[in-house]
Structure formats: structure tokens, C-alpha cells
mmCIF file of C-alpha atoms in Angstrom:
data_model
loop_
_atom_site.group_PDB
_atom_site.id
_atom_site.type_symbol
_atom_site.label_atom_id
_atom_site.label_comp_id
_atom_site.label_asym_id
_atom_site.label_seq_id
_atom_site.Cartn_x
_atom_site.Cartn_y
_atom_site.Cartn_z
ATOM 1 C CA MET A 1 236.816 172.500 113.580
ATOM 2 C CA GLY A 2 234.588 175.593 113.423
ATOM 3 C CA ARG A 3 233.980 174.935 109.827
ATOM 4 C CA ARG A 4 232.594 171.573 110.694
ATOM 5 C CA ARG A 5 229.412 172.981 112.557
ATOM 6 C CA VAL A 6 226.215 171.418 111.320
ATOM 7 C CA ASN A 7 223.154 173.664 111.021
ATOM 8 C CA LEU A 8 220.371 171.784 112.767
ATOM 9 C CA GLN A 9 218.043 174.775 113.159
ATOM 10 C CA PRO A 10 215.691 173.916 110.354
ATOM 11 C CA ILE A 11 215.210 170.445 111.741
ATOM 12 C CA ARG A 12 214.685 171.645 115.336
ATOM 13 C CA GLY A 13 212.378 174.379 114.099
ATOM 14 C CA ARG A 14 210.199 171.932 112.267
ATOM 15 C CA ALA A 15 210.044 169.768 115.330
ATOM 16 C CA ARG A 16 208.826 172.643 117.485
ATOM 17 C CA ARG A 17 206.241 173.672 114.910
ATOM 18 C CA THR A 18 204.904 170.130 114.776
ATOM 19 C CA GLY A 19 204.846 169.578 118.557
ATOM 20 C CA LEU A 20 202.823 172.692 119.592
ATOM 21 C CA PRO A 21 199.627 171.831 117.722
ATOM 22 C CA ALA A 22 199.750 168.326 119.170
ATOM 23 C CA LEU A 23 199.802 169.708 122.686
ATOM 24 C CA LEU A 24 196.922 172.068 121.918
ATOM 25 C CA LEU A 25 194.858 169.188 120.408
ATOM 26 C CA GLY A 26 195.388 167.119 123.544
ATOM 27 C CA ALA A 27 194.205 170.005 125.710
ATOM 28 C CA ALA A 28 191.145 170.431 123.520
ATOM 29 C CA LEU A 29 190.278 166.760 123.810
ATOM 30 C CA LEU A 30 190.705 166.941 127.583
ATOM 31 C CA LEU A 31 188.374 169.926 127.724
ATOM 32 C CA THR A 32 185.776 168.151 125.609
ATOM 33 C CA SER A 33 185.870 165.119 127.842
ATOM 34 C CA ALA A 34 185.417 167.271 130.900
ATOM 35 C CA CYS A 35 182.343 168.974 129.402
ATOM 36 C CA SER A 36 180.866 165.630 128.409
ATOM 37 C CA ALA A 37 181.334 164.272 131.890
ATOM 38 C CA GLY A 38 179.630 167.337 133.311
ATOM 39 C CA GLY A 39 176.644 166.838 130.990
ATOM 40 C CA ASN A 40 176.189 163.211 132.043
ATOM 41 C CA THR A 41 176.038 164.112 135.733
ATOM 42 C CA GLY A 42 174.246 167.388 135.218
ATOM 43 C CA GLY A 43 171.342 166.929 137.698
ATOM 44 C CA GLY A 44 173.578 166.055 140.635
ATOM 45 C CA GLY A 45 176.276 168.565 139.725
ATOM 46 C CA GLY A 46 173.745 171.308 139.292
ATOM 47 C CA ASP A 47 172.169 170.602 142.709
ATOM 48 C CA LYS A 48 175.551 170.676 144.395
ATOM 49 C CA GLY A 49 176.522 173.855 142.640
ATOM 50 C CA GLY A 50 173.182 175.523 143.488
ATOM 51 C CA GLY A 51 173.105 174.962 147.229
ATOM 52 C CA GLY A 52 175.260 172.053 148.240
ATOM 53 C CA GLY A 53 173.951 168.864 149.850
ATOM 54 C CA GLY A 54 170.755 168.491 147.715
ATOM 55 C CA LYS A 55 169.196 165.070 146.823
ATOM 56 C CA SER A 56 170.181 163.406 143.591
ATOM 57 C CA GLY A 57 167.531 163.445 140.830
ATOM 58 C CA THR A 58 168.040 159.734 140.287
ATOM 59 C CA GLU A 59 166.598 158.719 143.676
ATOM 60 C CA ALA A 60 163.469 156.521 143.536
ATOM 61 C CA SER A 61 160.113 157.815 144.769
ATOM 62 C CA LYS A 62 159.287 156.948 148.341
ATOM 63 C CA ALA A 63 155.644 156.447 147.322
ATOM 64 C CA VAL A 64 154.831 152.755 146.890
ATOM 65 C CA VAL A 65 151.575 151.750 145.143
ATOM 66 C CA SER A 66 149.773 148.539 146.111
ATOM 67 C CA VAL A 67 146.863 146.938 144.238
ATOM 68 C CA LYS A 68 144.576 144.189 145.445
ATOM 69 C CA PRO A 69 143.822 141.728 143.886
ATOM 70 C CA ASP A 70 147.250 140.699 142.625
ATOM 71 C CA ASP A 71 148.255 141.173 139.007
ATOM 72 C CA GLY A 72 146.844 138.373 136.845
ATOM 73 C CA ALA A 73 144.342 137.183 139.472
ATOM 74 C CA LYS A 74 141.360 135.153 138.199
ATOM 75 C CA GLU A 75 137.870 134.480 139.585
ATOM 76 C CA VAL A 76 137.995 137.656 141.679
ATOM 77 C CA ALA A 77 134.873 138.505 143.703
ATOM 78 C CA THR A 78 132.859 141.391 142.248
ATOM 79 C CA SER A 79 132.764 143.324 145.528
ATOM 80 C CA GLY A 80 134.888 143.787 148.621
ATOM 81 C CA ILE A 81 138.238 142.921 147.014
ATOM 82 C CA LEU A 82 139.481 145.737 144.767
ATOM 83 C CA LYS A 83 141.523 148.308 146.681
ATOM 84 C CA ILE A 84 144.338 150.575 145.572
ATOM 85 C CA SER A 85 146.586 152.201 148.188
ATOM 86 C CA THR A 86 149.939 153.870 148.691
ATOM 87 C CA THR A 87 152.502 154.313 151.452
ATOM 88 C CA GLY A 88 154.979 157.177 151.525
ATOM 89 C CA GLY A 89 152.898 159.434 149.321
ATOM 90 C CA LYS A 90 149.467 160.263 147.887
ATOM 91 C CA LEU A 91 147.541 158.815 144.984
ATOM 92 C CA THR A 92 147.293 161.285 142.124
ATOM 93 C CA THR A 93 145.835 159.103 139.363
ATOM 94 C CA VAL A 94 143.644 156.003 139.546
ATOM 95 C CA THR A 95 141.904 154.471 136.534
ATOM 96 C CA VAL A 96 140.146 151.125 136.487
ATOM 97 C CA ALA A 97 138.405 150.095 133.273
ATOM 98 C CA ASP A 98 137.288 146.981 131.443
ATOM 99 C CA THR A 99 138.698 145.990 128.062
ATOM 100 C CA LYS A 100 136.008 148.036 126.279
ATOM 101 C CA GLY A 101 137.123 151.184 128.063
ATOM 102 C CA ASN A 102 134.185 151.403 130.480
ATOM 103 C CA ALA A 103 135.581 153.137 133.556
ATOM 104 C CA VAL A 104 134.792 152.065 137.113
ATOM 105 C CA GLU A 105 133.622 154.929 139.302
ATOM 106 C CA GLY A 106 135.504 155.103 142.586
ATOM 107 C CA LYS A 107 136.170 157.143 145.689
ATOM 108 C CA LEU A 108 139.521 158.492 146.884
ATOM 109 C CA ALA A 109 140.033 158.612 150.648
ATOM 110 C CA ALA A 110 140.333 162.033 152.289
ATOM 111 C CA ASP A 111 144.073 161.525 152.844
ATOM 112 C CA ALA A 112 144.532 160.328 149.218
ATOM 113 C CA ALA A 113 146.170 157.172 150.538
ATOM 114 C CA SER A 114 143.595 154.726 149.169
ATOM 115 C CA TRP A 115 140.882 154.290 146.526
ATOM 116 C CA GLU A 116 137.906 151.913 146.375
ATOM 117 C CA PRO A 117 135.180 151.381 143.749
ATOM 118 C CA ALA A 118 131.831 153.052 144.360
ATOM 119 C CA ARG A 119 129.920 150.002 143.095
ATOM 120 C CA ASN A 120 130.432 146.335 142.476
ATOM 121 C CA LEU A 121 132.367 145.179 139.435
ATOM 122 C CA ALA A 122 130.797 143.300 136.544
ATOM 123 C CA ALA A 123 131.104 139.523 136.495
ATOM 124 C CA ALA A 124 133.306 137.594 134.014
ATOM 125 C CA THR A 125 135.161 140.775 133.069
ATOM 126 C CA GLU A 126 138.842 141.644 132.715
ATOM 127 C CA TYR A 127 139.870 144.923 134.326
ATOM 128 C CA LYS A 128 143.009 146.992 133.878
ATOM 129 C CA VAL A 129 144.338 149.141 136.736
ATOM 130 C CA HIS A 130 146.637 152.149 136.366
ATOM 131 C CA ALA A 131 147.607 153.982 139.545
ATOM 132 C CA VAL A 132 150.140 156.766 140.189
ATOM 133 C CA ALA A 133 151.331 158.126 143.539
ATOM 134 C CA LYS A 134 153.638 161.029 144.363
ATOM 135 C CA ASP A 135 155.919 161.486 147.376
ATOM 136 C CA GLU A 136 156.695 164.749 149.220
ATOM 137 C CA ALA A 137 159.569 165.534 146.859
ATOM 138 C CA GLY A 138 157.236 165.302 143.858
ATOM 139 C CA ARG A 139 158.664 162.023 142.575
ATOM 140 C CA GLU A 140 156.097 159.665 141.058
ATOM 141 C CA SER A 141 155.636 155.924 141.228
ATOM 142 C CA ALA A 142 153.170 153.941 139.089
ATOM 143 C CA LYS A 143 151.665 150.477 138.982
ATOM 144 C CA ASP A 144 149.712 148.711 136.246
ATOM 145 C CA THR A 145 147.882 145.408 136.799
ATOM 146 C CA THR A 146 145.095 143.302 135.300
ATOM 147 C CA PHE A 147 142.645 140.889 136.891
ATOM 148 C CA THR A 148 139.464 139.024 135.917
ATOM 149 C CA THR A 149 136.264 138.727 137.939
ATOM 150 C CA LEU A 150 134.442 135.476 138.580
ATOM 151 C CA THR A 151 132.014 133.797 136.198
ATOM 152 C CA PRO A 152 128.874 133.033 138.225
ATOM 153 C CA THR A 153 127.047 129.726 137.993
ATOM 154 C CA ASN A 154 123.733 131.141 139.275
ATOM 155 C CA THR A 155 122.264 134.453 138.139
ATOM 156 C CA PHE A 156 119.154 136.603 138.471
ATOM 157 C CA VAL A 157 117.506 139.432 136.549
ATOM 158 C CA GLY A 158 114.817 141.966 137.360
ATOM 159 C CA HIS A 159 111.756 142.194 135.126
ATOM 160 C CA TYR A 160 110.769 145.861 135.180
ATOM 161 C CA THR A 161 107.981 148.200 134.205
ATOM 162 C CA PRO A 162 107.530 150.609 132.483
ATOM 163 C CA GLU A 163 109.448 149.823 129.309
ATOM 164 C CA ASP A 164 112.054 152.049 127.700
ATOM 165 C CA GLY A 165 110.570 154.925 125.712
ATOM 166 C CA GLU A 166 107.008 154.633 127.046
ATOM 167 C CA THR A 167 104.728 157.527 127.919
ATOM 168 C CA VAL A 168 102.751 156.682 131.050
ATOM 169 C CA GLY A 169 100.373 158.190 133.563
ATOM 170 C CA VAL A 170 101.278 160.110 136.726
ATOM 171 C CA GLY A 171 100.738 157.113 138.996
ATOM 172 C CA MET A 172 103.237 154.760 137.334
ATOM 173 C CA PRO A 173 105.904 153.490 139.730
ATOM 174 C CA VAL A 174 109.139 151.837 138.609
ATOM 175 C CA SER A 175 108.608 148.204 139.579
ATOM 176 C CA PHE A 176 111.113 145.308 139.557
ATOM 177 C CA ASN A 177 110.207 141.655 139.986
ATOM 178 C CA PHE A 178 113.334 139.526 140.483
ATOM 179 C CA THR A 179 113.699 135.980 139.239
ATOM 180 C CA ARG A 180 115.335 134.891 142.501
ATOM 181 C CA GLY A 181 114.526 135.871 146.075
ATOM 182 C CA ILE A 182 116.920 138.610 147.199
ATOM 183 C CA THR A 183 118.605 138.482 150.606
ATOM 184 C CA ASN A 184 121.150 141.271 150.033
ATOM 185 C CA THR A 185 118.455 143.882 149.410
ATOM 186 C CA GLU A 186 120.728 146.829 150.203
ATOM 187 C CA ALA A 187 123.241 145.929 147.477
ATOM 188 C CA VAL A 188 120.518 145.327 144.891
ATOM 189 C CA GLU A 189 118.683 148.552 145.673
ATOM 190 C CA LYS A 190 121.968 150.501 145.545
ATOM 191 C CA ALA A 191 122.599 149.148 142.039
ATOM 192 C CA ILE A 192 119.382 150.747 140.704
ATOM 193 C CA THR A 193 119.065 154.521 140.520
ATOM 194 C CA VAL A 194 115.908 156.385 139.524
ATOM 195 C CA THR A 195 116.146 160.100 138.749
ATOM 196 C CA ALA A 196 113.606 162.611 137.483
ATOM 197 C CA GLU A 197 113.707 165.856 135.499
ATOM 198 C CA PRO A 198 112.436 168.129 136.972
ATOM 199 C CA SER A 199 114.136 166.693 140.040
ATOM 200 C CA VAL A 200 112.120 165.101 142.824
ATOM 201 C CA PRO A 201 113.190 162.627 145.536
ATOM 202 C CA VAL A 202 112.483 159.030 144.491
ATOM 203 C CA GLU A 203 112.715 156.177 147.013
ATOM 204 C CA GLY A 204 112.535 152.406 146.787
ATOM 205 C CA HIS A 205 110.421 150.022 148.844
ATOM 206 C CA TRP A 206 110.639 146.222 149.062
ATOM 207 C CA PHE A 207 107.541 144.040 148.965
ATOM 208 C CA GLY A 208 108.848 140.690 150.202
ATOM 209 C CA ASN A 209 112.220 139.564 148.851
ATOM 210 C CA ASP A 210 111.495 139.555 145.124
ATOM 211 C CA ARG A 211 109.832 142.900 144.356
ATOM 212 C CA LEU A 212 111.230 146.430 144.553
ATOM 213 C CA ASP A 213 109.192 149.521 143.602
ATOM 214 C CA PHE A 214 110.331 153.157 143.298
ATOM 215 C CA ARG A 215 108.122 156.249 143.483
ATOM 216 C CA PRO A 216 108.109 159.897 144.598
ATOM 217 C CA GLU A 217 106.100 161.047 147.607
ATOM 218 C CA LYS A 218 103.256 162.322 145.422
ATOM 219 C CA TYR A 219 102.176 161.515 141.873
ATOM 220 C CA TRP A 220 104.704 162.477 139.189
ATOM 221 C CA ALA A 221 104.270 165.904 137.642
ATOM 222 C CA ALA A 222 102.991 165.831 134.065
ATOM 223 C CA GLY A 223 105.834 165.965 131.556
ATOM 224 C CA THR A 224 108.483 164.561 133.911
ATOM 225 C CA LYS A 225 111.362 162.645 132.289
ATOM 226 C CA VAL A 226 112.403 159.608 134.353
ATOM 227 C CA THR A 227 115.693 157.742 133.976
ATOM 228 C CA VAL A 228 116.357 154.304 135.470
ATOM 229 C CA LYS A 229 119.955 153.078 135.562
ATOM 230 C CA ILE A 230 120.272 149.334 136.168
ATOM 231 C CA ALA A 231 123.754 148.194 137.231
ATOM 232 C CA LEU A 232 123.000 144.694 138.533
ATOM 233 C CA ASP A 233 125.784 142.901 136.675
ATOM 234 C CA GLY A 234 127.992 141.333 139.336
ATOM 235 C CA VAL A 235 125.755 142.215 142.309
ATOM 236 C CA GLU A 236 125.490 139.261 144.684
ATOM 237 C CA GLY A 237 121.752 139.281 145.394
ATOM 238 C CA ARG A 238 121.923 136.182 147.568
ATOM 239 C CA PRO A 239 124.869 133.916 148.412
ATOM 240 C CA GLY A 240 126.338 132.623 145.143
ATOM 241 C CA VAL A 241 123.653 134.255 142.952
ATOM 242 C CA TYR A 242 124.688 137.272 140.860
ATOM 243 C CA GLY A 243 122.835 139.811 138.755
ATOM 244 C CA LYS A 244 123.535 140.061 135.036
ATOM 245 C CA GLN A 245 121.836 143.280 133.887
ATOM 246 C CA THR A 246 123.301 146.609 132.855
ATOM 247 C CA ARG A 247 120.901 148.965 131.144
ATOM 248 C CA THR A 248 119.495 152.499 131.136
ATOM 249 C CA VAL A 249 115.746 152.963 130.698
ATOM 250 C CA THR A 250 113.962 156.266 130.158
ATOM 251 C CA PHE A 251 110.252 157.041 130.076
ATOM 252 C CA THR A 252 108.022 160.099 130.099
ATOM 253 C CA ILE A 253 105.063 161.072 132.271
ATOM 254 C CA GLY A 254 102.212 162.243 130.063
ATOM 255 C CA ARG A 255 99.326 164.496 131.007
ATOM 256 C CA SER A 256 97.808 164.090 134.476
ATOM 257 C CA GLN A 257 94.615 162.015 134.563
ATOM 258 C CA VAL A 258 92.999 160.866 137.803
ATOM 259 C CA SER A 259 89.540 159.287 137.782
ATOM 260 C CA THR A 260 87.461 158.894 140.945
ATOM 261 C CA VAL A 261 84.842 156.166 141.286
ATOM 262 C CA ASP A 262 82.141 156.732 143.896
ATOM 263 C CA ALA A 263 80.735 153.237 144.481
ATOM 264 C CA SER A 264 77.730 154.484 146.432
ATOM 265 C CA GLU A 265 76.795 157.080 143.806
ATOM 266 C CA HIS A 266 77.582 154.740 140.863
ATOM 267 C CA THR A 267 79.640 157.405 139.057
ATOM 268 C CA MET A 268 83.181 157.971 137.827
ATOM 269 C CA GLN A 269 84.538 161.476 137.392
ATOM 270 C CA VAL A 270 87.474 161.803 134.973
ATOM 271 C CA VAL A 271 89.794 164.748 135.705
ATOM 272 C CA ARG A 272 92.644 165.720 133.392
ATOM 273 C CA ASP A 273 95.182 168.382 134.328
ATOM 274 C CA GLY A 274 92.785 169.672 136.974
ATOM 275 C CA GLN A 275 89.758 169.940 134.661
ATOM 276 C CA VAL A 276 86.739 167.612 134.665
ATOM 277 C CA LEU A 277 86.480 165.803 131.314
ATOM 278 C CA LYS A 278 83.417 163.648 131.982
ATOM 279 C CA ASN A 279 81.185 162.098 134.594
ATOM 280 C CA LEU A 280 80.408 158.515 133.591
ATOM 281 C CA PRO A 281 77.738 156.175 134.994
ATOM 282 C CA ILE A 282 79.243 152.928 136.314
ATOM 283 C CA THR A 283 78.421 149.721 138.110
ATOM 284 C CA ALA A 284 80.742 148.560 140.904
ATOM 285 C CA GLY A 285 80.964 145.375 142.956
ATOM 286 C CA ALA A 286 77.794 143.760 144.207
ATOM 287 C CA PRO A 287 77.173 143.630 147.986
ATOM 288 C CA SER A 288 78.709 140.135 148.212
ATOM 289 C CA THR A 289 81.652 140.930 145.914
ATOM 290 C CA THR A 290 82.488 144.544 146.653
ATOM 291 C CA THR A 291 85.173 146.635 144.958
ATOM 292 C CA TYR A 292 88.346 147.558 146.844
ATOM 293 C CA ASN A 293 88.692 151.152 148.002
ATOM 294 C CA GLY A 294 91.896 153.067 147.397
ATOM 295 C CA GLN A 295 94.250 154.435 144.766
ATOM 296 C CA MET A 296 94.804 152.032 141.879
ATOM 297 C CA VAL A 297 97.032 152.321 138.830
ATOM 298 C CA ILE A 298 96.158 151.023 135.379
ATOM 299 C CA SER A 299 98.848 148.403 134.694
ATOM 300 C CA GLU A 300 97.552 146.724 131.498
ATOM 301 C CA LYS A 301 95.109 147.482 128.684
ATOM 302 C CA TYR A 302 93.249 144.951 126.483
ATOM 303 C CA LYS A 303 90.780 145.920 123.796
ATOM 304 C CA VAL A 304 89.206 142.468 124.238
ATOM 305 C CA THR A 305 90.121 139.811 126.795
ATOM 306 C CA ARG A 306 88.773 136.695 128.463
ATOM 307 C CA MET A 307 87.691 136.813 132.124
ATOM 308 C CA ASN A 308 87.260 133.508 133.948
ATOM 309 C CA GLY A 309 86.051 133.541 137.539
ATOM 310 C CA ALA A 310 87.992 130.364 138.281
ATOM 311 C CA THR A 311 91.296 132.247 137.935
ATOM 312 C CA VAL A 312 90.445 134.739 140.696
ATOM 313 C CA GLY A 313 88.643 132.582 143.236
ATOM 314 C CA PHE A 314 85.069 132.755 141.919
ATOM 315 C CA GLY A 315 84.882 129.185 140.663
ATOM 316 C CA GLY A 316 82.566 128.785 137.688
ATOM 317 C CA GLU A 317 80.451 131.871 138.380
ATOM 318 C CA TYR A 318 81.455 133.450 135.076
ATOM 319 C CA ASP A 319 83.626 132.853 132.034
ATOM 320 C CA ILE A 320 83.350 135.611 129.446
ATOM 321 C CA SER A 321 85.593 135.190 126.425
ATOM 322 C CA ASP A 322 85.230 138.679 124.930
ATOM 323 C CA VAL A 323 85.196 141.326 127.666
ATOM 324 C CA PRO A 324 85.738 144.661 125.842
ATOM 325 C CA HIS A 325 87.987 147.594 126.773
ATOM 326 C CA ALA A 326 89.537 146.036 129.874
ATOM 327 C CA MET A 327 92.147 147.826 132.018
ATOM 328 C CA ARG A 328 93.760 146.025 134.949
ATOM 329 C CA LEU A 329 93.812 147.701 138.380
ATOM 330 C CA SER A 330 95.060 144.824 140.575
ATOM 331 C CA GLN A 331 96.797 141.481 140.352
ATOM 332 C CA SER A 332 93.853 139.862 142.096
ATOM 333 C CA GLY A 333 91.548 140.620 139.176
ATOM 334 C CA THR A 334 90.130 144.121 139.601
ATOM 335 C CA PHE A 335 89.512 145.833 136.233
ATOM 336 C CA VAL A 336 87.755 148.791 134.730
ATOM 337 C CA HIS A 337 86.069 147.269 131.686
ATOM 338 C CA GLY A 338 83.228 147.437 129.230
ATOM 339 C CA ASN A 339 80.040 145.533 130.008
ATOM 340 C CA TYR A 340 77.626 144.551 127.214
ATOM 341 C CA TRP A 341 75.616 141.936 129.130
ATOM 342 C CA ALA A 342 73.991 144.188 131.764
ATOM 343 C CA SER A 343 70.944 146.290 130.889
ATOM 344 C CA SER A 344 71.550 149.949 130.120
ATOM 345 C CA ASP A 345 69.718 151.176 133.215
ATOM 346 C CA THR A 346 72.136 149.252 135.474
ATOM 347 C CA PHE A 347 74.896 151.816 134.918
ATOM 348 C CA GLY A 348 74.539 154.718 137.321
ATOM 349 C CA SER A 349 72.020 152.919 139.525
ATOM 350 C CA GLU A 350 73.210 149.469 140.696
ATOM 351 C CA ASN A 351 76.363 147.594 141.750
ATOM 352 C CA VAL A 352 76.282 144.137 140.188
ATOM 353 C CA SER A 353 79.866 143.138 139.335
ATOM 354 C CA HIS A 354 82.291 140.694 140.960
ATOM 355 C CA GLY A 355 84.454 143.590 142.147
ATOM 356 C CA CYS A 356 85.256 145.339 138.884
ATOM 357 C CA VAL A 357 84.168 148.778 137.704
ATOM 358 C CA GLY A 358 81.872 148.363 134.694
ATOM 359 C CA LEU A 359 81.080 150.849 131.920
ATOM 360 C CA LYS A 360 78.414 150.517 129.254
ATOM 361 C CA ASP A 361 79.744 148.913 126.050
ATOM 362 C CA VAL A 362 78.868 146.698 123.098
ATOM 363 C CA ARG A 363 80.074 143.231 122.245
ATOM 364 C CA GLY A 364 83.195 143.248 120.086
ATOM 365 C CA ALA A 365 84.396 146.678 121.288
ATOM 366 C CA GLY A 366 83.461 148.150 117.931
ATOM 367 C CA ASP A 367 81.494 151.238 118.965
ATOM 368 C CA GLY A 368 83.796 154.143 119.808
ATOM 369 C CA ASN A 369 80.895 156.195 121.170
ATOM 370 C CA GLN A 370 80.300 153.890 124.117
ATOM 371 C CA PRO A 371 81.458 155.127 127.574
ATOM 372 C CA ALA A 372 83.856 152.180 127.967
ATOM 373 C CA ALA A 373 85.430 152.828 124.553
ATOM 374 C CA TRP A 374 85.828 156.529 125.313
ATOM 375 C CA PHE A 375 87.513 155.873 128.662
ATOM 376 C CA PHE A 376 89.765 153.207 127.169
ATOM 377 C CA ASP A 377 90.932 155.541 124.399
ATOM 378 C CA GLU A 378 91.527 158.411 126.811
ATOM 379 C CA SER A 379 93.546 156.353 129.330
ATOM 380 C CA LEU A 380 97.241 155.540 129.628
ATOM 381 C CA VAL A 381 98.932 152.746 131.511
ATOM 382 C CA GLY A 382 99.942 154.511 134.711
ATOM 383 C CA ASP A 383 96.765 156.585 135.060
ATOM 384 C CA VAL A 384 95.172 156.569 138.503
ATOM 385 C CA VAL A 385 91.684 155.313 139.335
ATOM 386 C CA ILE A 386 90.535 156.052 142.900
ATOM 387 C CA VAL A 387 87.639 154.094 144.381
ATOM 388 C CA LYS A 388 85.785 155.475 147.402
ATOM 389 C CA ASN A 389 82.629 154.732 149.376
ATOM 390 C CA SER A 390 82.721 151.005 148.680
ATOM 391 C CA LYS A 391 81.884 148.641 151.517
ATOM 392 C CA ASP A 392 85.224 146.949 151.251
ATOM 393 C CA LYS A 393 88.730 147.428 152.658
ATOM 394 C CA GLN A 394 91.514 149.458 151.101
ATOM 395 C CA ILE A 395 93.502 147.606 148.495
ATOM 396 C CA ALA A 396 96.926 146.288 149.608
ATOM 397 C CA PRO A 397 99.872 148.382 148.306
ATOM 398 C CA ASP A 398 101.457 145.337 146.630
ATOM 399 C CA ASN A 399 98.255 144.163 144.918
ATOM 400 C CA GLY A 400 99.103 145.649 141.534
ATOM 401 C CA LEU A 401 101.115 148.856 141.131
ATOM 402 C CA ASN A 402 99.341 150.394 144.082
ATOM 403 C CA GLY A 403 102.054 151.557 146.469
ATOM 404 C CA TRP A 404 100.282 154.928 146.721
ATOM 405 C CA ASN A 405 98.118 153.332 149.407
ATOM 406 C CA MET A 406 101.129 153.358 151.751
ATOM 407 C CA ASP A 407 102.003 156.687 153.365
ATOM 408 C CA TRP A 408 105.442 158.154 152.699
ATOM 409 C CA ALA A 409 106.814 157.587 156.207
ATOM 410 C CA GLU A 410 106.092 153.875 155.886
ATOM 411 C CA TRP A 411 107.379 153.735 152.310
ATOM 412 C CA VAL A 412 110.839 155.067 153.154
ATOM 413 C CA LYS A 413 111.401 152.872 156.239
#
């Protein structure tokens, strides 16, 4: 019987050698799975391990962003509608821009809970809004929307002077004449900014409901650079009537020239940058048609022009087709101009005009040595001509570009 023992050791040994690696492989796989699971939950596991009881990193921000008007809204009013706000946090980023990338300037509330535009929006324009808010835990929430403003049926523009790039005299105001009467004057005035370099306060004043002028307290300093920013697009100037202008205009103040006409002495003294250039003999308005007193600004220049008394209330008293070297001082027809029809001894001794200031000249404006030609060549639109000692009233501030005849306290009311 003992001889019949079977040696199974080799077989059992092989089985043990095969089984041990299999157990080790299973343990390795289990360990790998455990590490992978830990990686997938890392934020929460780490918080728990660090202090116990911390908030999970997957929690949503408590800050909620709201935008008015709603996403996709059409025909949105250009003012009073757009507002971006948040609850449960503070706004950290707000951008509103049109499809060309032009950003809308806005103001964030002191508590950073809301934002509103500083100005009206442009009409018929699509805007994109991107807003981000953050809660106390530093978690962010964002909102992106688009909307389109209304397309107005009725519009207005402002015709302005001076033009872009001009060099003008020290008396030149910035003057707007609107194509429609304005009832919302505050909104329209706010949409136009006038700044100067060197800096000086510039204020606007309304003459009626269709004209707005801007000027400093005193004449501009020579060499001043003036910038006018027009942002009327989308401004509701009167119910249902919207502006449609966006433009920046710049102009320069040239040398200072102020000329003073003494109607009783029949003279005009021309002063440039504080120095007297010339004293010229003149003729002013006759006793029945006197010249206005006051500060007047040259608004137009014509080497030759027609003057017809019928257009300014004098019927058929005169109609001269070739008045030389004419410079307008008022809308009612006051000019400084050349006079070739009066005798030479009239200038400096008599007042014979229909209210204008006359200087000796020749027909055709062809003689540059004449007093009228000299003054015309030496003058800029925007130069000041002051008339004194005439037996007439002071010119109205809105008769031409003559707001200097209103004191500053009245101007800024």
C-alpha cells in the first residue's frame, strides 16, 4: 500500500505559484479603483479631510443675474428700460455693446447690485449684454442676452455751427438749430457735450424750443481747442420723435480780434491780441434806421452779395446786387460791409446806412487796399464786433450768434 503513494507535490506547487499572483493582481486593481474614485470626488473629499463639514465645490452660486429687457426683445425703448441687477451677490462685470463693438457707458450702483446706462441707447440697434455676479463664497454666475431697440418713424437732427476743422474767432458759440421743436430739452442737452483745451466751463442755453447754444462765461482764449460730442441717436426729443446723429466735431479758436464801432464818432478800432491794428472811418445807421448796440459775432462772410431791403422790412428802399465784402452780424440783416455808392467824405463823418456798418470800398470788391477789403481779409467768422453809442437798443441775444449780450447768471439758469 505504501508503495502506491502518488506524488502530487509538483501539481499542488504549481497551483500555489499560479494562485498568488492572481490575488496580488486583484488587490492592485482594487487599489487603482479606490484611487480613481478619490480623484473623481477630490473637491468634496479634500474639504472634508481639511476641516470637516465644508461646502461642496459643486454648489451653484447664490448670485442670480437679471437683465431687462428680456432676451430677444424687439422694439425696445432707447431710454428707461435697460437695467442689469443681481440678488444674492454683487455685479463684477457688465458689458453692453452693439454689434460693431461700440460699448455703452454705464454706472454701477454703490452696493454693486445694479447697473444702468449713463445715456440713451441708439435707435434700431442690436445690443449684446454680458453680466457676471459673485456671491459671498466667491462663486460666479453669468448671463448673456441680446435685444434690439426701436426703429423710429419720426426723427430730428441738429444743424450746428461751426463746422468740423474750422478755425474761428473768440466769440464763436456752438449753436444748434433743431429740425423739430424740442420738449425734452434736458435729454437733448445732456446728449451734447462741449469741452475745451485748455479747460474752461462751457454751458448751454435754450432760445425757444429749437435752438441751443453753448459758450464759456467770457470769450474763448486764443488757441483753444474745442470738442463737441453729439450723441443724439435714440434721444426722444419730443414724444415719438427721436434724434439720429452721432458725431464728434472739433474746431480751433484763432487769434483774438475784437473791433469796436463808435457810432457817434464814426470810427471802428480793430484790436488783435490786445494791440490796436487800425482805426477805420465808418458810417453807421442813419437817425431813422439806427444800428443796434451790443456785442455781435461775425457769422457769415461774402466777398460779394445782394442786399434787398424787402427781405428785412425796408420794402423797396434799396436793392443792391453787388454789395462787396459783406460780413453778417445779425439774422435781422445787420452787416459790416463795403460801400461804393456813398461819397468818400461820408466815412468818418456821417451815419447814412439802414442799420449796417459801412466801410469805404469799390464796386466789384477788386481793390485790396480799400478799408472794407482790408477788414474783410483780416476777419474770421467768430470775430467780435462791438457797437456802442448808437441811439438804438441792445441787440437781442438770439438775433444772430450774439448770446454774449446775456449775462452769465441769466445764461446758466
